[in-house]
Coordinates of C-alpha atoms in Angstrom, one line a residue:
Chain A
M1 CA -15.0 10.7 -1.2
E2 CA -16.7 11.3 2.2
S3 CA -17.0 14.9 3.2
R4 CA -13.8 14.6 5.3
K5 CA -11.3 17.4 5.1
L6 CA -8.3 16.4 3.0
A7 CA -5.8 17.4 5.8
S8 CA -7.5 15.0 8.2
F9 CA -5.9 12.1 6.3
F10 CA -2.4 13.4 7.2
E11 CA -0.8 12.8 10.6
E12 CA 2.2 14.8 11.9
D13 CA 4.3 11.7 12.6
L14 CA 3.8 10.6 9.0
C15 CA 5.3 13.7 7.4
I16 CA 9.0 13.8 6.4
F17 CA 9.9 17.4 5.5
S18 CA 13.5 16.6 4.5
L19 CA 14.1 13.3 2.9
R20 CA 17.7 12.1 3.2
S21 CA 17.6 9.5 0.4
R22 CA 18.5 10.5 -3.1
K23 CA 17.5 7.3 -5.1
K24 CA 14.2 6.0 -6.0
S25 CA 14.4 2.7 -4.0
S26 CA 15.9 4.3 -1.0
V27 CA 13.2 7.0 -0.9
L28 CA 10.6 4.3 -0.9
Q29 CA 12.5 2.5 1.8
E30 CA 12.8 5.7 3.9
M31 CA 9.1 6.4 3.7
V32 CA 8.2 2.7 4.5
R33 CA 10.6 2.8 7.5
R34 CA 8.8 5.8 8.9
L35 CA 5.5 4.0 8.6
A36 CA 7.0 1.0 10.5
T37 CA 8.6 3.2 13.2
A38 CA 5.2 4.9 13.7
G39 CA 3.6 1.5 14.1
R40 CA 1.3 1.8 11.0
I41 CA 2.4 -1.3 9.1
S42 CA 2.9 -4.8 10.3
D43 CA 5.7 -5.7 7.9
E44 CA 8.1 -3.4 5.9
H45 CA 9.0 -6.1 3.5
F46 CA 5.4 -6.6 2.2
I47 CA 4.9 -2.9 1.7
M48 CA 8.2 -2.5 -0.2
E49 CA 7.5 -5.5 -2.4
M50 CA 4.0 -4.1 -3.2
L51 CA 5.4 -0.6 -4.0
K52 CA 8.2 -2.0 -6.2
N53 CA 5.6 -4.1 -8.1
R54 CA 3.4 -1.0 -8.5
E55 CA 6.4 1.0 -9.9
S56 CA 7.1 -1.8 -12.4
L57 CA 3.8 -0.9 -14.0
G58 CA 5.0 2.6 -14.6
S59 CA 6.4 5.3 -12.4
T60 CA 3.9 6.9 -10.0
G61 CA 5.9 10.1 -10.6
L62 CA 3.3 12.0 -12.6
G63 CA 5.6 15.0 -13.2
M64 CA 5.4 18.6 -11.9
S65 CA 7.8 17.3 -9.1
V66 CA 5.2 15.1 -7.5
A67 CA 4.8 11.3 -7.1
F68 CA 2.0 9.2 -5.7
P69 CA 3.3 5.7 -4.8
H70 CA 0.2 3.7 -3.8
G71 CA -1.4 0.3 -3.4
R72 CA -3.1 -2.2 -1.2
S73 CA -1.5 -4.6 1.2
L74 CA -2.3 -7.0 4.0
A75 CA 0.4 -5.2 6.0
I76 CA -1.8 -2.1 6.5
K77 CA -5.0 -1.9 8.5
K78 CA -6.5 1.4 7.4
L79 CA -6.2 4.0 4.6
T80 CA -2.9 5.8 5.4
V81 CA -1.1 8.6 3.8
L82 CA 2.5 9.7 4.3
F83 CA 3.8 13.0 3.0
A84 CA 7.5 13.5 2.2
R85 CA 9.5 16.3 0.6
S86 CA 12.9 16.3 -0.8
A87 CA 14.4 19.8 -1.2
G88 CA 16.9 18.7 -3.8
G89 CA 14.7 16.3 -5.6
V90 CA 15.0 12.6 -6.6
D91 CA 15.1 10.8 -9.9
F92 CA 11.9 8.9 -9.5
E93 CA 11.7 8.2 -13.3
A94 CA 8.9 10.7 -13.5
Q95 CA 6.9 11.1 -16.7
D96 CA 8.4 14.6 -17.4
G97 CA 11.9 13.4 -16.7
E98 CA 12.4 16.0 -14.0
N99 CA 13.3 15.3 -10.4
T100 CA 10.5 14.6 -7.9
K101 CA 10.4 16.7 -4.7
I102 CA 7.0 15.8 -3.2
F103 CA 5.7 12.3 -2.4
F104 CA 2.3 11.3 -1.3
L105 CA 2.5 7.6 -0.3
I106 CA -1.0 6.2 -0.1
L107 CA -1.7 2.7 1.3
A108 CA -4.9 0.9 1.7
P109 CA -5.8 -2.5 3.3
S110 CA -6.2 -5.4 1.0
D111 CA -9.7 -6.4 2.2
K112 CA -11.2 -3.2 0.8
G113 CA -11.7 -2.3 -2.9
A114 CA -9.4 0.0 -4.9
E115 CA -12.0 2.8 -4.6
I116 CA -10.9 3.4 -1.1
Y117 CA -7.6 5.0 -2.3
L118 CA -8.7 6.2 -5.7
A119 CA -10.9 9.0 -4.4
L120 CA -8.1 10.3 -2.2
L121 CA -5.6 10.0 -5.0
S122 CA -7.9 12.0 -7.3
E123 CA -8.4 14.7 -4.7
L124 CA -4.6 15.1 -4.1
I125 CA -4.0 15.3 -7.8
G126 CA -6.5 18.1 -7.9
I127 CA -4.5 19.9 -5.3
I128 CA -1.2 19.7 -7.3
Q129 CA -2.9 21.0 -10.4
K130 CA -3.4 24.3 -8.7
P131 CA -0.1 26.2 -9.3
Q132 CA -0.2 28.2 -6.1
K133 CA -0.8 25.2 -4.0
L134 CA 1.9 23.2 -5.7
E135 CA 4.4 26.1 -5.2
K136 CA 3.6 26.1 -1.5
L137 CA 3.9 22.3 -1.2
L138 CA 7.3 22.4 -2.7
T139 CA 8.6 24.6 0.2
V140 CA 6.4 23.4 3.1
K141 CA 8.5 22.8 6.2
D142 CA 6.1 21.8 8.9
Y143 CA 2.8 20.0 9.6
A144 CA 0.8 23.2 10.2
S145 CA 1.8 24.7 6.9
L146 CA 1.0 21.4 5.1
V147 CA -2.5 21.4 6.6
A148 CA -2.9 25.0 5.6
V149 CA -2.0 24.3 2.0
L150 CA -4.3 21.2 1.8
D151 CA -7.4 22.7 3.4
G152 CA -6.8 26.3 2.4
D153 CA -9.2 28.1 0.0
E154 CA -6.9 29.4 -2.7
Chain B
M1 CA 6.5 -15.4 10.6
R2 CA 7.6 -18.5 8.7
E3 CA 9.0 -18.0 5.2
E4 CA 6.2 -19.8 3.5
F5 CA 3.6 -17.5 5.2
R6 CA 5.6 -14.5 4.0
L7 CA 5.6 -15.8 0.5
L8 CA 1.8 -16.4 0.6
V9 CA 1.1 -12.9 1.9
G10 CA 3.3 -11.5 -0.8
L11 CA 1.5 -13.6 -3.4
Q12 CA -1.9 -12.4 -2.1
D13 CA -0.7 -8.7 -2.3
L14 CA 0.5 -9.3 -5.9
D15 CA -2.8 -11.1 -6.8
I16 CA -4.8 -8.1 -5.6
M17 CA -2.6 -5.7 -7.7
I18 CA -3.1 -8.0 -10.8
K19 CA -6.8 -8.0 -10.1
D20 CA -6.9 -4.2 -10.0
M21 CA -4.9 -4.0 -13.2
K22 CA -7.4 -6.2 -15.0
D23 CA -10.3 -4.2 -13.7
K24 CA -11.3 -1.7 -16.4
V25 CA -13.0 0.7 -14.0
T26 CA -9.9 1.0 -11.8
T27 CA -7.4 1.2 -14.7
D28 CA -9.5 3.8 -16.6
E29 CA -9.7 5.9 -13.4
L30 CA -5.9 5.7 -12.9
K31 CA -5.2 6.5 -16.5
N32 CA -7.5 9.5 -16.4
M33 CA -5.5 10.7 -13.4
G34 CA -2.4 10.5 -15.6
F35 CA -0.8 7.2 -14.5
K36 CA 0.8 5.0 -17.1
L37 CA 0.0 1.4 -16.6
E38 CA 2.2 -0.9 -18.6
G39 CA 3.9 -4.1 -17.6
L40 CA 1.1 -6.3 -16.5
E41 CA 3.2 -9.1 -18.1
E42 CA 6.0 -8.4 -15.6
L43 CA 3.6 -8.7 -12.7
L44 CA 2.3 -12.0 -14.0
T45 CA 5.9 -13.2 -14.4
A46 CA 6.7 -12.1 -10.9
R47 CA 3.6 -14.0 -9.7
T48 CA 4.7 -17.2 -11.4
K49 CA 8.2 -16.9 -9.9
L50 CA 6.8 -16.3 -6.4
A51 CA 4.3 -19.1 -6.6
S52 CA 7.0 -21.6 -7.6
K53 CA 8.6 -21.0 -4.2
I54 CA 5.5 -22.1 -2.3
P55 CA 5.0 -25.7 -1.4
T56 CA 2.4 -27.2 -3.8
A57 CA -0.2 -28.3 -1.2
L58 CA -0.1 -24.8 0.4
L59 CA -0.3 -23.0 -2.9
N60 CA -3.3 -25.2 -3.9
R61 CA -5.1 -24.4 -0.7
Y62 CA -4.4 -20.7 -1.2
E63 CA -5.6 -20.7 -4.8
K64 CA -8.9 -22.4 -3.8
L65 CA -9.6 -19.9 -1.0
A66 CA -8.5 -17.0 -3.2
G67 CA -11.0 -18.0 -5.8
H68 CA -13.7 -17.8 -3.1
Y69 CA -12.7 -14.8 -0.9
K70 CA -11.2 -11.3 -1.4
V71 CA -8.5 -12.3 1.0
A72 CA -7.4 -15.9 1.7
I73 CA -4.8 -15.4 4.3
L74 CA -5.1 -13.0 7.2
P75 CA -3.4 -12.2 10.5
V76 CA -5.3 -12.9 13.7
S77 CA -6.3 -9.8 15.6
G78 CA -8.3 -9.3 18.7
N79 CA -8.9 -13.0 19.1
Q80 CA -11.0 -12.9 15.9
C81 CA -10.8 -14.1 12.3
L82 CA -10.7 -10.8 10.4
G83 CA -12.4 -12.5 7.5
C84 CA -15.6 -13.7 9.1
F85 CA -15.2 -12.1 12.5
V86 CA -15.9 -15.3 14.4
K87 CA -14.2 -15.5 17.8
L88 CA -11.3 -18.0 17.7
P89 CA -10.9 -20.7 20.3
T90 CA -8.3 -20.0 23.0
S91 CA -6.3 -23.0 21.9
F92 CA -5.3 -20.9 18.8
F93 CA -3.2 -18.7 21.0
S94 CA -1.2 -21.4 22.6
S95 CA 2.5 -21.0 22.0
A96 CA 2.5 -24.4 20.3
Y97 CA 0.6 -22.8 17.4
S98 CA 2.3 -19.4 17.3
H99 CA 4.4 -20.4 14.3
E100 CA 1.8 -22.5 12.5
L101 CA -0.5 -21.5 9.7
L102 CA -4.0 -21.9 11.2
T103 CA -7.4 -22.4 9.7
C104 CA -10.6 -20.6 10.8
E105 CA -13.0 -23.3 11.6
N106 CA -15.9 -21.1 10.5
C107 CA -14.8 -19.8 7.1
G108 CA -11.7 -21.9 6.3
R109 CA -9.4 -18.9 5.7
M110 CA -5.8 -19.3 6.5
L111 CA -4.7 -17.4 9.6
Y112 CA -1.4 -16.6 11.2
I113 CA -0.4 -15.0 14.5
P114 CA 1.7 -12.0 13.6

């Protein structure tokens, strides 16, 4: 990936620190609704359909309380990431069977190759594999602390 | 947007996902990250179901373009075709065409005004 700091992919209005939804489909809907409200997508329906189709291939809940819903769509113009946290956790059909508390929703435009989001996905997975970072992400409550965790040294 | 355009855009998004799932480099990378990728058959079934809802002539036109370009249908933005970046004639933006599926005269891609 280009030498761009990881936190620079995140925007304050695309962070949800307390998800209200408790079910898999409604969590996806809540995140997509935020993208629509923030004017980042041209059509909620296309994004929802794409994400549901992606989940049908296997849950993007990798375990360790983290999920990475992702994909490409005509309804998005540039690589976009939304961060969301659920204090109580959600049954996202994660591989370890545990509830998911952290969501990184990654969307890329359809006229670019898959590599545009794969590099970012890989870097984020690297972050959650660091126990101290994961622990902090699970309790992060505002944008400044999220940025500190993503770009911090530890 | 008219329902048939919505269906076409949905079909295109699905085709892109199917293409990614058939690409070994992409799937190997995702699997190495820990993602499970099963159920391509389900995607193909969903594609067949979605395609059956699209009028045949429109579907044929899409299939032909999709075989040629990464994206066959695009929204118009900034008075340009986002496929070939040619400036579109002002007649495109007349209200009479606002609900029609248009064609870029330069590259032939299908365009709609979002």
